[in-house]
N, CA, C and O of each residue as an XYZ file, in Angstrom:
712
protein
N     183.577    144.887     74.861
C     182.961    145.086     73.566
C     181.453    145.010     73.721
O     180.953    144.081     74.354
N     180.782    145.873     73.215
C     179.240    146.069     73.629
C     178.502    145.801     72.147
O     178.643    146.595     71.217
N     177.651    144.512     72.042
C     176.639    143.749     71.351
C     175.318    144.365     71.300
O     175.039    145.256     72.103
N     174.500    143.975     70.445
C     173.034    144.322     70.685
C     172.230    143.994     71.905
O     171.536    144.916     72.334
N     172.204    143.149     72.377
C     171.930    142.335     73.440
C     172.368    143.630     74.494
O     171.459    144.382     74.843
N     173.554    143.846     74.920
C     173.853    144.792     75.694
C     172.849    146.186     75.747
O     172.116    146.411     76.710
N     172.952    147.196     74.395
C     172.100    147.976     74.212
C     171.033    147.715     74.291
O     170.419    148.704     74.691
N     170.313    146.776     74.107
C     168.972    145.888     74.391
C     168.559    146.389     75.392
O     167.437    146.895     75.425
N     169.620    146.357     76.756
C     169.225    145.943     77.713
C     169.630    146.991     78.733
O     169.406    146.784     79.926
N     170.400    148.457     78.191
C     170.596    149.465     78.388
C     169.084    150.232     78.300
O     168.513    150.742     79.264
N     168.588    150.188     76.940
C     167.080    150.524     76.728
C     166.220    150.482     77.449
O     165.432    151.328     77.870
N     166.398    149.159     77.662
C     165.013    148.657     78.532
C     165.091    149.240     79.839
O     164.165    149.927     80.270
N     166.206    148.998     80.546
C     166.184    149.556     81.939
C     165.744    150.761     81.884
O     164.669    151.021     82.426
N     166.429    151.684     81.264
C     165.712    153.403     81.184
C     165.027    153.577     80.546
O     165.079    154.760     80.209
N     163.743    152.690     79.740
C     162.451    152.543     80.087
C     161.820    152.542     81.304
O     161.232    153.525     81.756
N     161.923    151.422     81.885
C     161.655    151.056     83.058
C     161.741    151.904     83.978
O     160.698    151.989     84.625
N     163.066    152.990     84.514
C     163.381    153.955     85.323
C     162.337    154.896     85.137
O     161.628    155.316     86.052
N     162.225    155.311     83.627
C     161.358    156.635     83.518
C     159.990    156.573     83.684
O     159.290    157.459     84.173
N     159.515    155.165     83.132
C     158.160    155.082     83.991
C     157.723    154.934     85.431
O     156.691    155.466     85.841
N     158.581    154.151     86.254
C     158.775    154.713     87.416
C     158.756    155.598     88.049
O     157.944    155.764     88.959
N     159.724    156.461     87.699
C     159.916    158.212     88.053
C     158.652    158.825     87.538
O     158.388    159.890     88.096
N     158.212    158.626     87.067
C     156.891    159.569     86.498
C     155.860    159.005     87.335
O     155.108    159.858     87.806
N     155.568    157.606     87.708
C     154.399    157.570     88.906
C     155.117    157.084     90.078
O     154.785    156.068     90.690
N     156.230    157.918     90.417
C     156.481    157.729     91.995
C     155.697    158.590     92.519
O     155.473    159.754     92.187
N     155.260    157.922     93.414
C     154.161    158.323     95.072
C     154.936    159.716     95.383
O     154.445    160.828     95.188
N     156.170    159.473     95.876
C     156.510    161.189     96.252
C     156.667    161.636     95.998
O     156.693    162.687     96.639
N     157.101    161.614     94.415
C     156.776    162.636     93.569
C     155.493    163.706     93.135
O     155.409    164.851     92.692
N     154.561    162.619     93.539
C     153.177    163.163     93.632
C     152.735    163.907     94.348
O     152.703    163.524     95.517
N     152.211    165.231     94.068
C     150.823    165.920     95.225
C     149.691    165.682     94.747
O     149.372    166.126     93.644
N     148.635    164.719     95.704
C     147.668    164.998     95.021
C     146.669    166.135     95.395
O     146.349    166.647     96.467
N     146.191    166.391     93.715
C     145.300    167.916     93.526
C     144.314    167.621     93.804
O     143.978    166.438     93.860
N     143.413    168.761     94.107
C     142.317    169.090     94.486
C     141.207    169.541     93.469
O     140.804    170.670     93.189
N     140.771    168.062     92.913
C     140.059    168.038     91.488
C     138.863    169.140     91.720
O     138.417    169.514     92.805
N     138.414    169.610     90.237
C     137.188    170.767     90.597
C     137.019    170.257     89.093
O     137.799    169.525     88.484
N     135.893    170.778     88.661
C     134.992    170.728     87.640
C     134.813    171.848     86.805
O     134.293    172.806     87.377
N     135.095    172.005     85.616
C     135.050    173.322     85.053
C     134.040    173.440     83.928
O     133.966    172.861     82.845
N     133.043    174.654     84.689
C     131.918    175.068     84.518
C     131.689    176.210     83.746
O     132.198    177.262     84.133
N     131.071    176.199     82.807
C     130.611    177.791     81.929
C     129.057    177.644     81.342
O     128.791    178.312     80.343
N     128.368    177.083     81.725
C     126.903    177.154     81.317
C     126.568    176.122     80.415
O     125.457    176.139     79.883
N     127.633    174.943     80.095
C     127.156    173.872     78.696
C     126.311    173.226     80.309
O     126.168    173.488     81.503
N     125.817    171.889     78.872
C     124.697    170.900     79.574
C     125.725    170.077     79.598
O     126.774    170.292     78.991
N     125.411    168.730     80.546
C     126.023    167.694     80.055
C     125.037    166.677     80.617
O     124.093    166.870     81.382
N     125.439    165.644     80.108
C     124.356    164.453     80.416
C     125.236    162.856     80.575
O     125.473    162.114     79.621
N     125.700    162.532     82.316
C     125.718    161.466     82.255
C     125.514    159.769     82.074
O     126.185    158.769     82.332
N     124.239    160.052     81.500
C     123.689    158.543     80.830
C     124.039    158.823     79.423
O     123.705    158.029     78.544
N     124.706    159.931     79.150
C     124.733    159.828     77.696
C     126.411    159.309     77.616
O     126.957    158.835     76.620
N     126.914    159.504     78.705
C     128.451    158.938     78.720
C     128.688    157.408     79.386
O     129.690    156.699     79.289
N     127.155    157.084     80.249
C     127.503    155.525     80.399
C     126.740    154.508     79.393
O     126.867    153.284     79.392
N     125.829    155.371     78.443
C     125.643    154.328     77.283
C     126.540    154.604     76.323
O     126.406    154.080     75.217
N     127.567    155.447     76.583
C     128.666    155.261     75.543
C     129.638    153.904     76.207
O     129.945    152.874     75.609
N     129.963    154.267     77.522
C     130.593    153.601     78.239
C     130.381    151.460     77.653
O     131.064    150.523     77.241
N     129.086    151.774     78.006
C     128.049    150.033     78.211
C     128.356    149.666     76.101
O     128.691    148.561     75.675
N     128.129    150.851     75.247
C     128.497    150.372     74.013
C     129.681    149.845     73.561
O     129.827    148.836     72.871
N     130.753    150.799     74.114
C     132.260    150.404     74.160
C     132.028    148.894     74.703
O     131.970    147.987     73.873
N     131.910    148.645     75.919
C     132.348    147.458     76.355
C     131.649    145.964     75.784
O     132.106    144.821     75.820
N     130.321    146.507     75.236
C     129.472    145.470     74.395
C     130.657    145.317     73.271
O     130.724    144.157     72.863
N     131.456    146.067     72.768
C     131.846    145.950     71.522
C     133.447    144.837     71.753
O     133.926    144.001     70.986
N     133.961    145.356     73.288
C     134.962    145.171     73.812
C     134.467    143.236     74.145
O     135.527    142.611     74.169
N     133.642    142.580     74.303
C     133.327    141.570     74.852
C     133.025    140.607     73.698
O     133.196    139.391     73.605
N     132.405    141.732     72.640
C     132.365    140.946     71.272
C     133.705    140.182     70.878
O     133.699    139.018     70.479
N     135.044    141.079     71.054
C     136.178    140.509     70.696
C     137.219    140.112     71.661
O     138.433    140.108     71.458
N     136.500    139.730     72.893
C     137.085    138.617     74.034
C     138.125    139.568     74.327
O     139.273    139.360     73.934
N     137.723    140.910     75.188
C     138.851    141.771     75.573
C     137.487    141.885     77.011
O     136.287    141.666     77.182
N     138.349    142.234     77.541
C     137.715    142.417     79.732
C     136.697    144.079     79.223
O     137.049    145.039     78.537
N     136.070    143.936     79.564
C     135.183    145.179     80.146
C     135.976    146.053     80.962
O     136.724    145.677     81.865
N     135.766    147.291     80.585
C     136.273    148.818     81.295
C     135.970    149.135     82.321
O     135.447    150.219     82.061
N     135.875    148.990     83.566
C     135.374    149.682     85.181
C     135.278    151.190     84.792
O     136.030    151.638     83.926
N     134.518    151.842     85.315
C     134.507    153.351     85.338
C     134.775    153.618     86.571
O     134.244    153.273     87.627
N     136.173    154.653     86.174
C     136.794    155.195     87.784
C     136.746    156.709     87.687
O     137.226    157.390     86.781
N     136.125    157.107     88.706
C     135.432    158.819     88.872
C     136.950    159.727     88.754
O     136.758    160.933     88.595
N     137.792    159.481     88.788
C     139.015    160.009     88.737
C     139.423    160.258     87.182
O     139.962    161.258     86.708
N     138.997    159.025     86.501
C     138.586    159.435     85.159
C     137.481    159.897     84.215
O     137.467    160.402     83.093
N     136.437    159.477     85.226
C     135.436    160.735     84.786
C     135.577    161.966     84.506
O     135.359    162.477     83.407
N     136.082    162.699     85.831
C     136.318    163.950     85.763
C     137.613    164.286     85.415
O     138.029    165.387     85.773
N     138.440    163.428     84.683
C     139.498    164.254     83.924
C     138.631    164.200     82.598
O     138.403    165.300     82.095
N     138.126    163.116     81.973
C     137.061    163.305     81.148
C     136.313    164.666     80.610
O     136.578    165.472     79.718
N     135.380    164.558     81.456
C     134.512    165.836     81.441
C     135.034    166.826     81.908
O     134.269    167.774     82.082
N     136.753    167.055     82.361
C     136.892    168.026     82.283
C     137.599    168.413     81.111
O     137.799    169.600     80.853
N     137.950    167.573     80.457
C     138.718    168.128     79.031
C     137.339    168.332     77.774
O     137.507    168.806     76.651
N     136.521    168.024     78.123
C     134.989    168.293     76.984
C     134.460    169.609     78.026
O     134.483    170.733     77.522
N     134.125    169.508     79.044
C     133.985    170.851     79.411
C     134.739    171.905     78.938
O     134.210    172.914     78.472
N     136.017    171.740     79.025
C     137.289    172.971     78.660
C     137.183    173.258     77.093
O     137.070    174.310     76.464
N     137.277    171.663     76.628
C     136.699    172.495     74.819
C     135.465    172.943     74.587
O     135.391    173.309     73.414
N     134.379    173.094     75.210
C     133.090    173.364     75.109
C     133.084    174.718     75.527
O     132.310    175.473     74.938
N     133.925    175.248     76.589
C     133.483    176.315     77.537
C     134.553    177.096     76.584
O     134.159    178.257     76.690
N     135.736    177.122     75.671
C     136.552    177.861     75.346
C     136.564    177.602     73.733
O     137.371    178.189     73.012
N     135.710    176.779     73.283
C     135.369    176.836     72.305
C     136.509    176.322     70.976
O     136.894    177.125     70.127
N     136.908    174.956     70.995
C     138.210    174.787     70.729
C     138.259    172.852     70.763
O     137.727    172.059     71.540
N     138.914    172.692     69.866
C     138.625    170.990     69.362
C     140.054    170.769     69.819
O     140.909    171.601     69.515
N     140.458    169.361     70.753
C     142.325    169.177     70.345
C     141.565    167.650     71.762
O     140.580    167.306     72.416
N     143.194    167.265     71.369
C     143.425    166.016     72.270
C     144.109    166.867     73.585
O     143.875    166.605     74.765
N     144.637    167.501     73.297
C     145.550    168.267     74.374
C     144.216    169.522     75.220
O     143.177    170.032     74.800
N     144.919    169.590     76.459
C     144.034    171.068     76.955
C     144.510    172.279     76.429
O     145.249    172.174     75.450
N     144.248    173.461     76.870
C     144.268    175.220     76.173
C     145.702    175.194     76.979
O     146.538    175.826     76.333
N     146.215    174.669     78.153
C     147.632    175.065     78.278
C     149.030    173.886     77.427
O     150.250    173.939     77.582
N     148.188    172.913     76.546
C     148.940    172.420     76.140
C     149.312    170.520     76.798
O     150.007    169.705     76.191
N     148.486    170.241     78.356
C     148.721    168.845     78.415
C     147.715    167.949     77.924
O     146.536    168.007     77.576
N     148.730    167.005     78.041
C     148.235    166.176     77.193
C     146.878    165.427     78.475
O     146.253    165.856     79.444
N     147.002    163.847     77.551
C     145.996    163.186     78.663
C     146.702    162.504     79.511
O     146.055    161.693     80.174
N     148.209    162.587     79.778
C     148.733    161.996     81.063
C     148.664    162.685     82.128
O     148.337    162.368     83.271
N     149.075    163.896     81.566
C     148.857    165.294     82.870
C     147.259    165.657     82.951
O     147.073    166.593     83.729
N     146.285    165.253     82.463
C     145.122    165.616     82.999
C     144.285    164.081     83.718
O     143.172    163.965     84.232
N     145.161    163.269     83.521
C     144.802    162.244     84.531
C     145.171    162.346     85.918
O     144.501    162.029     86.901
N     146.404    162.861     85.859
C     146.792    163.137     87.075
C     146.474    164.398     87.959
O     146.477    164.488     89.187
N     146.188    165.388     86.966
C     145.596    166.149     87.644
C     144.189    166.303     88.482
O     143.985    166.875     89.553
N     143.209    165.525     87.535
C     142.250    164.695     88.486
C     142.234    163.781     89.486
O     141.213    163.374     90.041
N     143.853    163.297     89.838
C     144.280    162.628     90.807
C     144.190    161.002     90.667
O     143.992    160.265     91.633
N     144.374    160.523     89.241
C     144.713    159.226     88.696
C     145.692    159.038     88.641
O     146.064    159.476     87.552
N     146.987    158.356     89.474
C     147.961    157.359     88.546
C     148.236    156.740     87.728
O     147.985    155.554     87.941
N     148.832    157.024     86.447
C     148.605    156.103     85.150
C     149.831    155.541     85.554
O     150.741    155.900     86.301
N     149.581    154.478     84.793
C     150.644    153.573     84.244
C     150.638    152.926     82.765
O     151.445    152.276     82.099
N     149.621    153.313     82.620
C     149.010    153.071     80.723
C     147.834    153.800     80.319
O     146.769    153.354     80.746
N     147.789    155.037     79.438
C     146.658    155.297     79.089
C     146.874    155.815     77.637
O     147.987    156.099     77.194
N     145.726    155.913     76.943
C     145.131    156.398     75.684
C     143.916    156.968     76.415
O     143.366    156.830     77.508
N     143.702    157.926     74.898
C     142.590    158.796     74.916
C     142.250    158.986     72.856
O     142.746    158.563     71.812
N     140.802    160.133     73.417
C     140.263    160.034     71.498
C     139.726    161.136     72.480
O     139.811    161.225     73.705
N     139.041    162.090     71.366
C     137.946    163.069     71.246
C     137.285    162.953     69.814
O     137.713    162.472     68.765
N     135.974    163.624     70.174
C     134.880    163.331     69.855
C     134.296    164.751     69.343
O     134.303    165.576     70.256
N     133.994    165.048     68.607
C     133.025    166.547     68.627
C     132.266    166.608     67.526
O     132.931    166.352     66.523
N     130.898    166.895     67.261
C     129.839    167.729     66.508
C     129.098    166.560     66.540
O     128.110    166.616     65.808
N     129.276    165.275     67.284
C     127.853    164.400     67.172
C     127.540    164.040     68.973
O     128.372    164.134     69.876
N     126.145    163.636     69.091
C     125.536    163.171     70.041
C     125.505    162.291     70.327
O     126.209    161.879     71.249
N     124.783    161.664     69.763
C     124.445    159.683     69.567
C     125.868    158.939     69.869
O     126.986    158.904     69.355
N     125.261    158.417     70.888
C     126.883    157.047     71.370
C     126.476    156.378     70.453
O     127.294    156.717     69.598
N     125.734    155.573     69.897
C     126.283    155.012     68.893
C     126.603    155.011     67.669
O     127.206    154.196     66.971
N     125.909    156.507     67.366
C     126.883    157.044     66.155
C     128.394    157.517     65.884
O     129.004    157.867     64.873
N     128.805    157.335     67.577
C     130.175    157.839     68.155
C     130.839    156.325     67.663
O     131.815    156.138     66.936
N     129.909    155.279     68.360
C     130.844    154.103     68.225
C     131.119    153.776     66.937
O     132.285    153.483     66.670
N     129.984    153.759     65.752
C     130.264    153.195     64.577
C     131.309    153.994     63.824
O     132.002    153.485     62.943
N     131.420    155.536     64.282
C     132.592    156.137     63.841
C     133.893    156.057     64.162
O     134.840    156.313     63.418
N     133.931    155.672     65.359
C     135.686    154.729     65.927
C     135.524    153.181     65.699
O     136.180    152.332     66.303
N     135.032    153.050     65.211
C     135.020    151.312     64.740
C     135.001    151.333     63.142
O     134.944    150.178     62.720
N     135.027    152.186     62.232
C     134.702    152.225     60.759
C     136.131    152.930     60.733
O     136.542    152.766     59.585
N     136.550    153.244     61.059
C     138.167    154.076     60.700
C     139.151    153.769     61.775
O     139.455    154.167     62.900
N     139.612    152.599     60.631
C     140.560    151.509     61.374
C     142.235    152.248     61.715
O     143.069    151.931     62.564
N     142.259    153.389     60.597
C     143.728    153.660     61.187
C     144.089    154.940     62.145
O     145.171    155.469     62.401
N     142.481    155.283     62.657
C     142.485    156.294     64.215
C     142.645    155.819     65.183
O     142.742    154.612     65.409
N     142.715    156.924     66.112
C     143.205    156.413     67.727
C     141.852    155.803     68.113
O     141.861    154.878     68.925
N     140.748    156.216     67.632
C     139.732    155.663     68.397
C     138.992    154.317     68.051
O     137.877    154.038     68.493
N     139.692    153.555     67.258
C     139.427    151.950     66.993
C     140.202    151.422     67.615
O     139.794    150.467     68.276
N     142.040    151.875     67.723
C     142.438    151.035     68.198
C     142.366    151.350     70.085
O     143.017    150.823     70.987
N     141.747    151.964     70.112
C     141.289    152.730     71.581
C     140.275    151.526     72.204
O     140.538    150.628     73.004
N     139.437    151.752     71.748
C     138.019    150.912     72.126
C     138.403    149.521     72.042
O     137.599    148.887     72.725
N     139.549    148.493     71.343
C     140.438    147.487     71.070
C     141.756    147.271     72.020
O     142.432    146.254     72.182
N     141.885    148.526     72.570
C     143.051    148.084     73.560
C     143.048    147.364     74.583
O     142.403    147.594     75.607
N     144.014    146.123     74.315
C     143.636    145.042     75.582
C     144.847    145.713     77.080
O     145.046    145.117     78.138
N     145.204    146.511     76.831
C     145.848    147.138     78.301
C     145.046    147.816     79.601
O     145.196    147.438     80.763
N     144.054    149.029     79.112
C     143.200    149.542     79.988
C     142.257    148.675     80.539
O     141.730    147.705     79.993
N     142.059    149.180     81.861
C     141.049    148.108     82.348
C     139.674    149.258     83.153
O     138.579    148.900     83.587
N     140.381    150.930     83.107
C     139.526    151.540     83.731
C     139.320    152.492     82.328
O     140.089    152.527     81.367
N     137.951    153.312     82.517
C     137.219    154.157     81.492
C     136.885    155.309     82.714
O     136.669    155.230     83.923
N     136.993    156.805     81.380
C     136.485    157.492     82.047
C     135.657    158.338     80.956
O     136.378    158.792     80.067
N     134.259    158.649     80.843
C     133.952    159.741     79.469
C     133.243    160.478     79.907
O     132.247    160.266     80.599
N     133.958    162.050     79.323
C     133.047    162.960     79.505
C     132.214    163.185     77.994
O     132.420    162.768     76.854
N     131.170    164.067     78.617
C     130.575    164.843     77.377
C     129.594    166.167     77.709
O     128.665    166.192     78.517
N     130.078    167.278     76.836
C     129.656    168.371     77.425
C     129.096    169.153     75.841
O     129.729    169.265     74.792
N     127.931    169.529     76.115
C     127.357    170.701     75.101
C     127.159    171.591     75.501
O     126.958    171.818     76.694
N     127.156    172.692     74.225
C     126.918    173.997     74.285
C     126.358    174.876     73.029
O     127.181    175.221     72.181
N     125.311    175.163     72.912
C     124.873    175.281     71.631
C     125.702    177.315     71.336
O     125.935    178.221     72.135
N     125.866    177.200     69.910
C     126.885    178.263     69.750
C     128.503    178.199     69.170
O     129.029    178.875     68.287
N     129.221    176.827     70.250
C     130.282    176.864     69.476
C     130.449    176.212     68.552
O     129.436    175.788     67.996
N     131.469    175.938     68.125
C     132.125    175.376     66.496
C     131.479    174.196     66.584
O     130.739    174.068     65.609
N     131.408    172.843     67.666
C     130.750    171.608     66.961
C     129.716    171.316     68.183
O     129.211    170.215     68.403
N     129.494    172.495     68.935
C     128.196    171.943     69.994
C     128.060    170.856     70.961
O     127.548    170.905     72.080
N     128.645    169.785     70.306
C     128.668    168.699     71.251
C     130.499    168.244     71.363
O     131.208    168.355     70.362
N     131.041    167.766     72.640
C     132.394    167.488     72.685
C     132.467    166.347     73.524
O     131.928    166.188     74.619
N     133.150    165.615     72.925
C     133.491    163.861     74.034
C     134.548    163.869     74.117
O     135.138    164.542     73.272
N     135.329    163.181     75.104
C     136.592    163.081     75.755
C     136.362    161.456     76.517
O     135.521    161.222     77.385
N     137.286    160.509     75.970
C     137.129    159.361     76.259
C     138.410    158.778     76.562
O     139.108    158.382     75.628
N     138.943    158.642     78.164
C     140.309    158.373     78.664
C     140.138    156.923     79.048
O     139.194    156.618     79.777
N     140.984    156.002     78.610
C     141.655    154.682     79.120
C     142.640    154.103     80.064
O     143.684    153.833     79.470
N     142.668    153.851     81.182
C     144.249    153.861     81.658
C     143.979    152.356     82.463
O     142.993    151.747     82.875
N     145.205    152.179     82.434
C     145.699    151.356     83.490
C     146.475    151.846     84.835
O     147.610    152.320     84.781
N     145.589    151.649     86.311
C     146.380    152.618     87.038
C     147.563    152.201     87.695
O     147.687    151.007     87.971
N     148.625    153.178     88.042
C     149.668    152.511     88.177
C     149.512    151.885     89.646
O     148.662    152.113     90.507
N     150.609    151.026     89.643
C     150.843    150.504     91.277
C     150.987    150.686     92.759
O     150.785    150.062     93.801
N     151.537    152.113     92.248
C     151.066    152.763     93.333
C     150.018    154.313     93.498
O     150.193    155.504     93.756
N     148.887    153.381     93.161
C     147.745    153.978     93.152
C     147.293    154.325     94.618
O     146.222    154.899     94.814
C-alpha cells in the first residue's frame, strides 16, 4: 500500500536523477565559445559597476557576494549582444534557449541559475533601483538569491534599435562537476 511519504520520496529521487543527467560530464561537449558581433558598443566597467552595485546591495542583506566567472560573462554579453545585433527584447535567445542552454553553451555547468534582462536604460544604478522597487519580478528576487555564488553581465548598445541599450544578467551555481 503506497502513502505520501512513499510518493514523497518517488519525487524526490527523479528530481535528483534529472538534475544529474542534465550536468553529467559525458554528457557534455564542451563548445567553443565566440562572441557575437554586429557593430554595437559595449562597455565593461559599465557591467562591473553593475556587478560591485548588486553585491553592495547583496551584503546590505547578509547574503555572500557574487564572483564573476568569464564563462558567464560571455554567455551574458552574448545574449545582450544577440538582442542588440537582431534587434529584439526576450529572456530566451532568437532560437528559443533559454539561460540554461546559453550557460552551457559558453561552457558553464549549472547546477542553479536565474537570469533578468534589462533594456532601454544605461545607468547601473538606475538598473538597480528598478529590480529592487518591483518586488514581484525576477529581478529583485534575482539580486536576493541566496543560491548563486557566481555573476555574469553583459551589456551591449546600439543606437537605432527598439531600446538601444540591452543587459543580460546570469546567476548560477556551478555544478560539481565543473
Amino acid at each position: 500500500m503506497k502513502n505520501k511519504y512513499g510518493y514523497a520520496r518517488v519525487i524526490l529521487i527523479g528530481i535528483i536523477i534529472i538534475a544529474c543527467a542534465t550536468t553529467n560530464p559525458a554528457n557534455y561537449r564542451k563548445p567553443t565559445p565566440t562572441l557575437i558581433i554586429c557593430g554595437q558598443t559595449t562597455d565593461s566597467s559599465l557591467e562591473e559597476h553593475l556587478i560591485s552595485l548588486i553585491n553592495q546591495k547583496r551584503q546590505q542583506n547578509h547574503l555572500a557576494e557574487w564572483k564573476i566567472n568569464p564563462n558567464l560573462m560571455l554567455a551574458a554579453r552574448n545574449h545582450s549582444n544577440d538582442m542588440v545585433c537582431n534587434n529584439y527584447y526576450s529572456n530566451n535567445n532568437q532560437t528559443g534557449a533559454g539561460w540554461h542552454e546559453m550557460m552551457i553553451e559558453a561552457g558553464y555547468l549549472v547546477s542553479y541559475g536565474a537570469e533578468t534582462t534589462i533594456a532601454g536604460e544605461k545607468d547601473p544604478q538606475k538598473i538597480l533601483i528598478s529590480l529592487m522597487n518591483n518586488k514581484d519580478a525576477s529581478g529583485y528576487s534575482l539580486v536576493l538569491d541566496p543560491i548563486p555564488v557566481e555573476v555574469g553581465v553583459g551589456y551591449a548598445n546600439l543606437t537605432g534599435t527598439k531600446y538601444t541599450d540591452y543587459w543580460t544578467i546570469f546567476a548560477a551555481k556551478p555544478s560539481p562537476f565543473q
